[in-house]
Tab-separated table of C-alpha atoms in Angstrom:
chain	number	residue	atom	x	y	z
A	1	UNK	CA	3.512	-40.278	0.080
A	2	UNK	CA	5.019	-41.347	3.703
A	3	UNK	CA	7.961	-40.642	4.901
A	4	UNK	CA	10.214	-43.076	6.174
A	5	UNK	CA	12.628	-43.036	8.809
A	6	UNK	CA	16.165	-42.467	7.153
A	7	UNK	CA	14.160	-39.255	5.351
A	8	UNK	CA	12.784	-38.132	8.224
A	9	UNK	CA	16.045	-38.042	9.704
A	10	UNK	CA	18.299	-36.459	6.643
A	11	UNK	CA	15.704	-34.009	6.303
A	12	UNK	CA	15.923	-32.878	10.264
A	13	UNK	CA	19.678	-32.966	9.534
A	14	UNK	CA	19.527	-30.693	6.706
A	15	UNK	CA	16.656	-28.130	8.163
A	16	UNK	CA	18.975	-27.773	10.912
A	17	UNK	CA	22.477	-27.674	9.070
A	18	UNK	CA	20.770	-24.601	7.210
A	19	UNK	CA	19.450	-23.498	10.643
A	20	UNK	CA	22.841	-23.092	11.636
A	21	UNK	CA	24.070	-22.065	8.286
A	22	UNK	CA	21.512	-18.534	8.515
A	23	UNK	CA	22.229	-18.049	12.316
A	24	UNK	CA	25.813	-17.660	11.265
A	25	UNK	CA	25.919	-15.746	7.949
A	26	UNK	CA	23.124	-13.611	9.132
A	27	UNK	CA	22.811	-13.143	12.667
A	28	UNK	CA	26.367	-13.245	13.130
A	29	UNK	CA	28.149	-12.235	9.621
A	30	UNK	CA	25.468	-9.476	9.021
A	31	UNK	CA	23.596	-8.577	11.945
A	32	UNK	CA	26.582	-8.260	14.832
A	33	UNK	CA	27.271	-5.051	14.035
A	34	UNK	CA	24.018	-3.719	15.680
A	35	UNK	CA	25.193	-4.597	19.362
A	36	UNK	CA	28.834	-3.572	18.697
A	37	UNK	CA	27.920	-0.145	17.516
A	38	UNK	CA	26.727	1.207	21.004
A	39	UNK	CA	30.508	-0.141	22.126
A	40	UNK	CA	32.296	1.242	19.246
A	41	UNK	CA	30.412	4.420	19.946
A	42	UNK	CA	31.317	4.461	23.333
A	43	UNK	CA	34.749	3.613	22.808
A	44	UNK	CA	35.230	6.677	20.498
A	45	UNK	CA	35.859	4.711	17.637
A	46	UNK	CA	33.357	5.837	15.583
A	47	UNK	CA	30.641	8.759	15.556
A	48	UNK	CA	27.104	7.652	14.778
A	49	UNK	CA	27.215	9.194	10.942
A	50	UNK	CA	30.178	6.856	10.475
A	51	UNK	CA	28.280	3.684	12.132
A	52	UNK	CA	25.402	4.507	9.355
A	53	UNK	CA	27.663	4.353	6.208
A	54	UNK	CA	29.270	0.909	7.687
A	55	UNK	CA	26.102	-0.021	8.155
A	56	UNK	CA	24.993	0.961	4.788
A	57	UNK	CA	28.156	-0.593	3.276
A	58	UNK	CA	26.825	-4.250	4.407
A	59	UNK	CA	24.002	-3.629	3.230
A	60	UNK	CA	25.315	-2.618	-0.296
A	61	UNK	CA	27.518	-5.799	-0.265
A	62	UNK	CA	24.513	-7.606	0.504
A	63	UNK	CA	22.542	-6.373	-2.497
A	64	UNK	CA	25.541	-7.066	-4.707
A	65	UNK	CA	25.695	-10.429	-3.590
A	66	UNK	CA	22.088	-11.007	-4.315
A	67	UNK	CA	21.986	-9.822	-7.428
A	68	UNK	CA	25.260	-11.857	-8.660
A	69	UNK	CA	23.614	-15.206	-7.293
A	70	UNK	CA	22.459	-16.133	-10.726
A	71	UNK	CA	25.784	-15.905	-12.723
A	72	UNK	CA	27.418	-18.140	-10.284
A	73	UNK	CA	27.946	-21.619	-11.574
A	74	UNK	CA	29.380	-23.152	-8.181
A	75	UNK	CA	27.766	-26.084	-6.207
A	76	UNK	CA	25.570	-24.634	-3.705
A	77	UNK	CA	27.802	-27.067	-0.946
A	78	UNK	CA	30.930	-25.692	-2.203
A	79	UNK	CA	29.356	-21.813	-1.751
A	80	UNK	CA	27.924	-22.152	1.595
A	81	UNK	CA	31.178	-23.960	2.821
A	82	UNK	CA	33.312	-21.114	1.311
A	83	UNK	CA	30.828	-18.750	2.937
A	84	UNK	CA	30.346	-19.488	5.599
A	85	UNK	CA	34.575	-19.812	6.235
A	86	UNK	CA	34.888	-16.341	4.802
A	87	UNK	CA	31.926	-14.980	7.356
A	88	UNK	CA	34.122	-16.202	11.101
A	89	UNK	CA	37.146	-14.862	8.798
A	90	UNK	CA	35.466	-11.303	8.347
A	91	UNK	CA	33.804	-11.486	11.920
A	92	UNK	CA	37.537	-11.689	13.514
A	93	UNK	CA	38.898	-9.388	10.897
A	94	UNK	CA	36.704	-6.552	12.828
A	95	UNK	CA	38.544	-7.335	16.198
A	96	UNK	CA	42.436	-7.025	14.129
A	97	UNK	CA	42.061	-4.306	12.357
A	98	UNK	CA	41.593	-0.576	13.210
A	99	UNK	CA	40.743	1.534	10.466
A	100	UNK	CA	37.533	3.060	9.183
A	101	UNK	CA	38.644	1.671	5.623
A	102	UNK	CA	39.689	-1.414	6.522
A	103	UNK	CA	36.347	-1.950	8.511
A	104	UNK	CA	33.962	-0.732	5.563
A	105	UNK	CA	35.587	-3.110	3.297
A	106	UNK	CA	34.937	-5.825	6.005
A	107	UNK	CA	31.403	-4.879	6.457
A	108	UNK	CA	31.060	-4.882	2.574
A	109	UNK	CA	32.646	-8.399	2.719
A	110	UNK	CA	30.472	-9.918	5.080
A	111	UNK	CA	27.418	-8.266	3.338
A	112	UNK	CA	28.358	-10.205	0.129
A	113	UNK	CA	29.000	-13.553	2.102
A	114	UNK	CA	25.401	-13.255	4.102
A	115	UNK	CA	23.518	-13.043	0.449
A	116	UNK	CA	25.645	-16.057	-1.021
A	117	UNK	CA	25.052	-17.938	1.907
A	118	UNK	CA	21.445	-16.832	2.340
A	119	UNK	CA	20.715	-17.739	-1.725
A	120	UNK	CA	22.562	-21.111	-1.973
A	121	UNK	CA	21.917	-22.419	1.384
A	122	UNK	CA	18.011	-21.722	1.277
A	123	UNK	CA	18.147	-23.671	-2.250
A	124	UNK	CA	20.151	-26.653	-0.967
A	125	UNK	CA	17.949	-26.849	2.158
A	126	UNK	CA	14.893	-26.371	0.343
A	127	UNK	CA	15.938	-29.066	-2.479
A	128	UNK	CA	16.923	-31.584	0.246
A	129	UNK	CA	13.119	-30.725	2.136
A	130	UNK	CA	11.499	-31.908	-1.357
A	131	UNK	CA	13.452	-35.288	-2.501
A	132	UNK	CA	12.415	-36.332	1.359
A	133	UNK	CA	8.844	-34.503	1.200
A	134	UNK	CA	9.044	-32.330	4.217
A	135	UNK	CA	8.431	-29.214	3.279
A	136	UNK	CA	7.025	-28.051	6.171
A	137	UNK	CA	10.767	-27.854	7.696
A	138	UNK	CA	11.528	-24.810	5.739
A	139	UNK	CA	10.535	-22.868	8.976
A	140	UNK	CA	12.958	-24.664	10.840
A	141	UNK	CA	15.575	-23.001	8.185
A	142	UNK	CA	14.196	-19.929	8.480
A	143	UNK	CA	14.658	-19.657	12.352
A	144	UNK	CA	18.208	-19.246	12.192
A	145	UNK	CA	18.205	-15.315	11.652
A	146	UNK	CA	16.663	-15.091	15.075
A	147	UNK	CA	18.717	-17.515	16.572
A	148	UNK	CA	21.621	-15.630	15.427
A	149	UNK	CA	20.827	-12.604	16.195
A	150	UNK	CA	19.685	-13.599	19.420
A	151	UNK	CA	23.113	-15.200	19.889
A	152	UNK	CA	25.176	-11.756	19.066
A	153	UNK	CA	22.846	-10.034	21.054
A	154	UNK	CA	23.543	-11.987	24.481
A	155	UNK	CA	26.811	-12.621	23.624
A	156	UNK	CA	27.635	-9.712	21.824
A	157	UNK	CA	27.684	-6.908	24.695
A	158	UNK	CA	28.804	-9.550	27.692
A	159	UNK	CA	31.931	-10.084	25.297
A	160	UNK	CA	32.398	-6.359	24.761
A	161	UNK	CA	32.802	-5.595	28.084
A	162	UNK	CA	36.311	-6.385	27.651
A	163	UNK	CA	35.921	-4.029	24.527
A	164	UNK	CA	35.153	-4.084	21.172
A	165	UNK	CA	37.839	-6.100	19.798
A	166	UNK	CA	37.236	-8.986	22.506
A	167	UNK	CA	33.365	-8.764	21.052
A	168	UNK	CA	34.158	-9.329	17.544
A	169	UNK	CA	36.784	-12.129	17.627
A	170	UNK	CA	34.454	-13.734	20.370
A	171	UNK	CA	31.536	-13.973	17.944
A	172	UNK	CA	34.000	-14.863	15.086
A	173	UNK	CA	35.306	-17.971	16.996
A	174	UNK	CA	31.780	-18.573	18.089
A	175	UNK	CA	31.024	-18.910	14.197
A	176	UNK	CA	34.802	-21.271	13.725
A	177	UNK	CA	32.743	-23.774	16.373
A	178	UNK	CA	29.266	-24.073	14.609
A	179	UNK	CA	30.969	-23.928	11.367
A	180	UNK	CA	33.051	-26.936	11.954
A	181	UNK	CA	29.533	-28.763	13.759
A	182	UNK	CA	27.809	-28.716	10.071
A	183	UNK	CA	30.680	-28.692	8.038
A	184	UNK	CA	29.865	-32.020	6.888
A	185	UNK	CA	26.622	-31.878	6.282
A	186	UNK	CA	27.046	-30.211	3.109
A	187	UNK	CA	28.654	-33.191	1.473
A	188	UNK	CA	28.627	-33.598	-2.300
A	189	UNK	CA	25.340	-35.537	-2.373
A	190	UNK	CA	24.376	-32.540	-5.203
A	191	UNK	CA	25.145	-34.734	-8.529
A	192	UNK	CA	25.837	-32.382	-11.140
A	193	UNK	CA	22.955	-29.878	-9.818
A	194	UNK	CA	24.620	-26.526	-8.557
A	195	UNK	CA	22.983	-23.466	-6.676
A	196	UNK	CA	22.646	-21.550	-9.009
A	197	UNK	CA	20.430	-24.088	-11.091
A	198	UNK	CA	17.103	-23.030	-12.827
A	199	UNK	CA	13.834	-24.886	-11.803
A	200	UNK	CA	11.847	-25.590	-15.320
A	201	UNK	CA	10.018	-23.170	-16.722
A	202	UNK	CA	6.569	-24.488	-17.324
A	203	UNK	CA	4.679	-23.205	-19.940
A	204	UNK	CA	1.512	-21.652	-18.910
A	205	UNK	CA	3.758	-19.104	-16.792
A	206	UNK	CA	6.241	-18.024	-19.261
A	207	UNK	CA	3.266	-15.184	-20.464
A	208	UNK	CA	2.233	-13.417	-17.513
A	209	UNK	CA	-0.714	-11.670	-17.785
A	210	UNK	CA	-1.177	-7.593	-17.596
A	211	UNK	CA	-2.574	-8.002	-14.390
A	212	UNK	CA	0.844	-10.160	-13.190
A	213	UNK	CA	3.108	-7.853	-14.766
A	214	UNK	CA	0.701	-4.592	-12.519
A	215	UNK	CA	0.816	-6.968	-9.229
A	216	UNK	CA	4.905	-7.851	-10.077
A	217	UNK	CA	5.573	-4.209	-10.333
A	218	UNK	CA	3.783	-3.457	-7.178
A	219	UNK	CA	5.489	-6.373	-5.449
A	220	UNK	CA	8.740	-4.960	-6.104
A	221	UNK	CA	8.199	-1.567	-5.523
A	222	UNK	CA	6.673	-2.274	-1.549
A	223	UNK	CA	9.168	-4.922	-0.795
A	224	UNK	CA	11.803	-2.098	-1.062
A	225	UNK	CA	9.364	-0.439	1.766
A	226	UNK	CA	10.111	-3.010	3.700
A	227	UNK	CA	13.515	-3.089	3.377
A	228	UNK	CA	13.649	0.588	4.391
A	229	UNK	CA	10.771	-0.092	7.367
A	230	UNK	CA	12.807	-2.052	9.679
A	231	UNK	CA	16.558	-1.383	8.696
A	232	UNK	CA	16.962	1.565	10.958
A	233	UNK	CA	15.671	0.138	13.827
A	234	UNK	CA	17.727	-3.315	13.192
A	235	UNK	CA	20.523	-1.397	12.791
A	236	UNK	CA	20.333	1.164	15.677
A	237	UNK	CA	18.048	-0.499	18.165
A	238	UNK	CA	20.346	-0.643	21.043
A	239	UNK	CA	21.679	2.816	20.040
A	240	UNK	CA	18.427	4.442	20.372
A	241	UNK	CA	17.277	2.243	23.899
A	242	UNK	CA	20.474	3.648	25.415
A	243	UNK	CA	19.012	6.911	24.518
A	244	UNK	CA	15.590	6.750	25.856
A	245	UNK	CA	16.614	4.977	28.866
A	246	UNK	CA	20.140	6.067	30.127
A	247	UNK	CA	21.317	4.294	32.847
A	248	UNK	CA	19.810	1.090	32.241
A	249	UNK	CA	20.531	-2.674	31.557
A	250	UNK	CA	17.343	-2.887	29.813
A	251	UNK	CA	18.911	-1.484	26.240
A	252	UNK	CA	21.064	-5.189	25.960
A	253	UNK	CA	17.995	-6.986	25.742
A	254	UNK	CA	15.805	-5.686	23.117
A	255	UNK	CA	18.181	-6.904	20.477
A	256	UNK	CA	18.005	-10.429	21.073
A	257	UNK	CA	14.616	-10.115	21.890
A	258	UNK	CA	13.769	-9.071	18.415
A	259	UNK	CA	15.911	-12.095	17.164
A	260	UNK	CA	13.916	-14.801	19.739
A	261	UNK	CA	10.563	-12.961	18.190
A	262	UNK	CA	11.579	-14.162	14.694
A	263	UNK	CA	11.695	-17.555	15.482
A	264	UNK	CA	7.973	-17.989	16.065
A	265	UNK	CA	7.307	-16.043	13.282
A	266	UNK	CA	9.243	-18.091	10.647
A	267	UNK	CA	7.746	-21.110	12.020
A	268	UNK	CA	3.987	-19.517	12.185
A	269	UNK	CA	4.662	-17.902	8.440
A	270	UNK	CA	5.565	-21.340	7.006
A	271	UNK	CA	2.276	-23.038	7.865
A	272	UNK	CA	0.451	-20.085	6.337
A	273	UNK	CA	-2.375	-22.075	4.073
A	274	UNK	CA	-1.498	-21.445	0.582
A	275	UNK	CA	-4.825	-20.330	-0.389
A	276	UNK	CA	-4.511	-17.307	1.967
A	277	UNK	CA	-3.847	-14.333	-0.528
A	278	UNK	CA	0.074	-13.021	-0.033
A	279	UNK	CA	-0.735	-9.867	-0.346
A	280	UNK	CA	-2.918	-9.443	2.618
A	281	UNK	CA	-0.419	-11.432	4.514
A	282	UNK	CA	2.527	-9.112	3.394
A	283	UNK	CA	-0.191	-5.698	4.461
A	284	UNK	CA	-0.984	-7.516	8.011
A	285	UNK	CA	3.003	-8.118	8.622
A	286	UNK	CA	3.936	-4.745	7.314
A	287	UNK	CA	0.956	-3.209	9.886
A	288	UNK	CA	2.964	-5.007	12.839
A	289	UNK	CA	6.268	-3.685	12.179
A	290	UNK	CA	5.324	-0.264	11.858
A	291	UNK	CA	2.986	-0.406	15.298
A	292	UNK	CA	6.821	-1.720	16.001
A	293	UNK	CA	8.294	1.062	15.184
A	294	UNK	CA	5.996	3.683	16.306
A	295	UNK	CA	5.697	1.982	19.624
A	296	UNK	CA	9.469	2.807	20.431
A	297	UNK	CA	8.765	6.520	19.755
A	298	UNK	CA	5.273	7.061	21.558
A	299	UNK	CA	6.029	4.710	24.527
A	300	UNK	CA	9.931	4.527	24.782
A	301	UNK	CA	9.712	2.425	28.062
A	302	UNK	CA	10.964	-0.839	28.760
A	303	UNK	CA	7.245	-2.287	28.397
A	304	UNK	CA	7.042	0.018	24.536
A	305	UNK	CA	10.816	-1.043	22.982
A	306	UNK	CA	10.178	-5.120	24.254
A	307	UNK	CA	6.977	-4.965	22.550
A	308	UNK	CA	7.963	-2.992	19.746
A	309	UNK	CA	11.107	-5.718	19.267
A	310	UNK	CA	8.484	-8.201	19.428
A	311	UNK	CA	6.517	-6.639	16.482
A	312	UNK	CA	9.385	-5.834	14.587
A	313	UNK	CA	10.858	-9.400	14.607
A	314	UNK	CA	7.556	-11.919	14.687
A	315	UNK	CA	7.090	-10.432	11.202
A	316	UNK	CA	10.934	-10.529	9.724
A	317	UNK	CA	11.283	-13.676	8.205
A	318	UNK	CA	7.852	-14.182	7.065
A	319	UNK	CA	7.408	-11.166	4.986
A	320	UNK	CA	10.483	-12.892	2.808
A	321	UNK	CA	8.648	-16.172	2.890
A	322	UNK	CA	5.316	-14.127	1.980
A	323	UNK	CA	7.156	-12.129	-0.994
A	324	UNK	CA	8.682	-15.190	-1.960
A	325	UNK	CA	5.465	-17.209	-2.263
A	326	UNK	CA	3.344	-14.133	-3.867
A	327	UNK	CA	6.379	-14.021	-6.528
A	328	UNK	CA	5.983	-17.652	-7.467
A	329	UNK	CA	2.285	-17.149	-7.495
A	330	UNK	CA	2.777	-14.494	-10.512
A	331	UNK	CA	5.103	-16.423	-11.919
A	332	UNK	CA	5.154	-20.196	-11.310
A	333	UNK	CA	8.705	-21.785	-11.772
A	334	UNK	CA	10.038	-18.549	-13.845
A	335	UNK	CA	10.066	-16.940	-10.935
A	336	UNK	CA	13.757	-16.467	-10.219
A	337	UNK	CA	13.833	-13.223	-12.175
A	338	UNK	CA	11.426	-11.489	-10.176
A	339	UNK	CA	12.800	-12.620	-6.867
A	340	UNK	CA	15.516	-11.403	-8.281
A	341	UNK	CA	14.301	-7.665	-8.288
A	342	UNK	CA	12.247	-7.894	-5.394
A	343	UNK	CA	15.515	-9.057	-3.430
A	344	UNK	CA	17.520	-5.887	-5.027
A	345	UNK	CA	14.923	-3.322	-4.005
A	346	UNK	CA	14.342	-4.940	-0.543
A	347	UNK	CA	18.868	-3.633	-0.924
A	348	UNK	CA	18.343	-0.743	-1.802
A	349	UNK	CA	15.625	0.117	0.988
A	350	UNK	CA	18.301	-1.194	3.480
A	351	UNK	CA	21.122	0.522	1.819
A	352	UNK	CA	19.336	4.379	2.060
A	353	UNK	CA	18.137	3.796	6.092
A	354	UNK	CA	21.236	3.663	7.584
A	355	UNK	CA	22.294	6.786	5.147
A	356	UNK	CA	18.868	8.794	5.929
A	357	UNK	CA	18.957	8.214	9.631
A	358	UNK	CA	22.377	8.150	11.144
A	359	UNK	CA	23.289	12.006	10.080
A	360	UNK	CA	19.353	13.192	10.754
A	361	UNK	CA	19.817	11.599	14.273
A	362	UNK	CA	23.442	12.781	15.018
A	363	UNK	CA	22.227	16.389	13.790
A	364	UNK	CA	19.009	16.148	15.884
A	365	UNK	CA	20.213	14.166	18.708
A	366	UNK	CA	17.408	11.928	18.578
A	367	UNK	CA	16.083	9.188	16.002
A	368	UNK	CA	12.303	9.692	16.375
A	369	UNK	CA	11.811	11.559	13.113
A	370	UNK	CA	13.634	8.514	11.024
A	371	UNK	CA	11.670	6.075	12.928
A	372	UNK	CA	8.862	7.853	12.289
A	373	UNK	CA	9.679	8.105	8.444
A	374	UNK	CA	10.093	4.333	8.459
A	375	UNK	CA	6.620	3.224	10.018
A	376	UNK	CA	5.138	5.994	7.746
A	377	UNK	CA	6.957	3.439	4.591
A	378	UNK	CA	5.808	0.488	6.478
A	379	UNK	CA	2.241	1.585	7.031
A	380	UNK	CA	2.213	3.093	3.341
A	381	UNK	CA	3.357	-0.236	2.043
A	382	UNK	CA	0.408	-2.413	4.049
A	383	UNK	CA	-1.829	0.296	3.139
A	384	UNK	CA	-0.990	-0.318	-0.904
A	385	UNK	CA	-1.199	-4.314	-0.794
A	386	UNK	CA	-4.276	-4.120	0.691
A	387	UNK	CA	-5.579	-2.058	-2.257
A	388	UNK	CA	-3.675	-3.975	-4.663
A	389	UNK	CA	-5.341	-6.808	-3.317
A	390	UNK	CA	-8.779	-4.958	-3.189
A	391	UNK	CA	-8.801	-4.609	-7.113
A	392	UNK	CA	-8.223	-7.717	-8.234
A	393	UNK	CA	-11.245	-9.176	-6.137
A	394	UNK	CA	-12.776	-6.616	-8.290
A	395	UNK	CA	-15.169	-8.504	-11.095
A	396	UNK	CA	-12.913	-8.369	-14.893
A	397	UNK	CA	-15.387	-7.462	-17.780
A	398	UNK	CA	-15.440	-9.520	-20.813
């Protein structure tokens, strides 16, 4: 089926709106905190154990927000509006207030807004892809955590020179401005179809298999791994650069590198045949992020952390995409139940990083046995979809 020229266009228009929509709730809402830790640090506003359970607390909100996506019965233009609103609220809320209370709840906040805007966005942008037939846009979508993070990485520690509180309501009126650019966009062009919606079940996937139900559990199980892989890197990167290279500019840079690596990497992920098995995909991306990791422990140079943040990030957004694709594989358009629980335990692995390597660290004085820990889960988890993957080429007896 061609596409003409008006779909062409709306479907640009909405692969970009949700472009923005991610860079926003995610590289901003969720992912600022990572360059205004080192300045809170240095400020003397928090210690480093405190910057973990902040961390953590986003991270928690996030998982609660995921998992709630499904009981809410609101227009998916109506939640990313509200969402998005909330997220430059929240952002600016970090430069006014002052307390360790008041900024956990925050943090919590914004975690919770970054899943709602993440679910109901994605579906929107997504739906809108399909009634014009370009799916291929979806990596367009899916650049927008790099671009955001990328964003609060540049912007992010020029702002905070002037100190923290400059750095945060700079990024949140940065988010008021891009807000009100798409705002429109997300018209009420939805008919009576919300977000929360349910594809069809079809038949011949309502019965999985007991070799779905093995490969479902396994699916779940290592996309937690993942979740715990590259949290503590994400969430301390400039933290630990300052570390290994005191003195230097360098440290600024690795962040939003990591966020400009994503962007090919959503782009490259989306054009991934569909006939190429997900689970060696998910083993070759989990491979590069721990060589990531390890690289910023065995060679913590300028030359090791910008090609660590390069294999960290390239591989971000497409293990989602990859987990996302292998989970509709097992289960056709019944699927959202087991995104579902993959999404929660890719939480929880992001919820116990922070937690597990900010006190370790601060009693150490150095992060390289968490990092290791995490490329040991991220080389594990490659390690086990490959052999996953190995037995069911295996020939099934009659």
């Amino acid at each position: 089926m061609s596409v003409n020229g008006q779909d062409r266009r709306g479907a640009w228009r909405a692969a970009l709106a949700c472009m923005v929509t991610l860079a926003v709730a995610m590289g901003l809402g969720r992912f600022a905190f990572t360059p205004m830790l080192p300045i809170m640090l240095g400020e003397g506003k928090l210690e480093l154990a405190g910057g973990g359970v902040l961390a953590s607390l986003n991270y928690l909100g996030y998982f609660l927000g995921a998992v709630s996506c499904a009981a809410i019965g609101i227009k998916a233009s109506s939640m990313v509006r509200g969402g998005l609103a909330a997220t430059a609220a929240l952002l600016i809320g970090m430069g006014l207030l002052h307390s360790f209370a008041g900024w956990g709840i925050l943090r919590a906040a914004a975690g919770v807004m970054s899943a709602w805007v993440f679910v109901f966005a994605s579906g929107w942008g997504l739906r809108r892809l399909a009634e014009t037939n370009s799916p291929t846009l979806a990596g367009v979508i899916y650049t927008g955590p790099g671009i955001g993070i990328a964003m609060t990485g540049l912007l992010g520690g020029a702002l905070g020179r002037w100190g923290s509180e400059v750095g945060w309501i700079g990024l949140g009126l940065l988010a008021v401005v891009l807000v009100a650019v798409i705002w429109r966009v997300f018209d009420d062009g939805e008919s009576a179809q919300n977000g929360g919606a349910k594809a069809p079940v079809t038949a011949s996937r309502v019965t999985a298999s007991g070799a779905d139900r093995s490969d479902a559990i396994w699916l779940v199980a290592l996309y937690g791994l993942a979740g715990f892989g590259y949290i503590i890197t994400a969430t301390f990167l400039p933290v630990i650069a300052r570390q290994a290279l005191p003195g230097s500019s360098w440290p600024d840079f690795f962040w939003p590198l990591f966020g400009a690596a994503i962007i090919p990497g959503a782009l490259i992920g989306a054009r991934a045949p569909i006939h190429w098995d997900n689970r060696l995909l998910l083993a070759a991306a989990y491979a590069l992020q721990a060589l990531g990791v390890v690289l910023s422990v065995a060679w913590p140079t300028i030359v090791g952390f910008a090609l660590g943040s390069l294999l960290l990030g390239m591989p971000f957004t497409a293990i989602t995409l990859f987990a996302m694709r292998e989970a509709r594989r097992l289960r056709g358009n019944a699927a959202a139940g087991l995104i579902g629980y993959a999404t929660a335990s890719y939480g929880v692995g992001q919820i116990i990083g922070p937690l597990f390597a900010a006190p370790l660290a601060q009693r150490t004085g150095s992060f390289e046995q968490p990092l290791l820990v995490a490329a040991a889960a991220l080389a594990l988890g490659a390690v086990l979809f490959a052999v996953v993957w190995s037995k069911s080429r295996r020939p099934m007896t009659v």
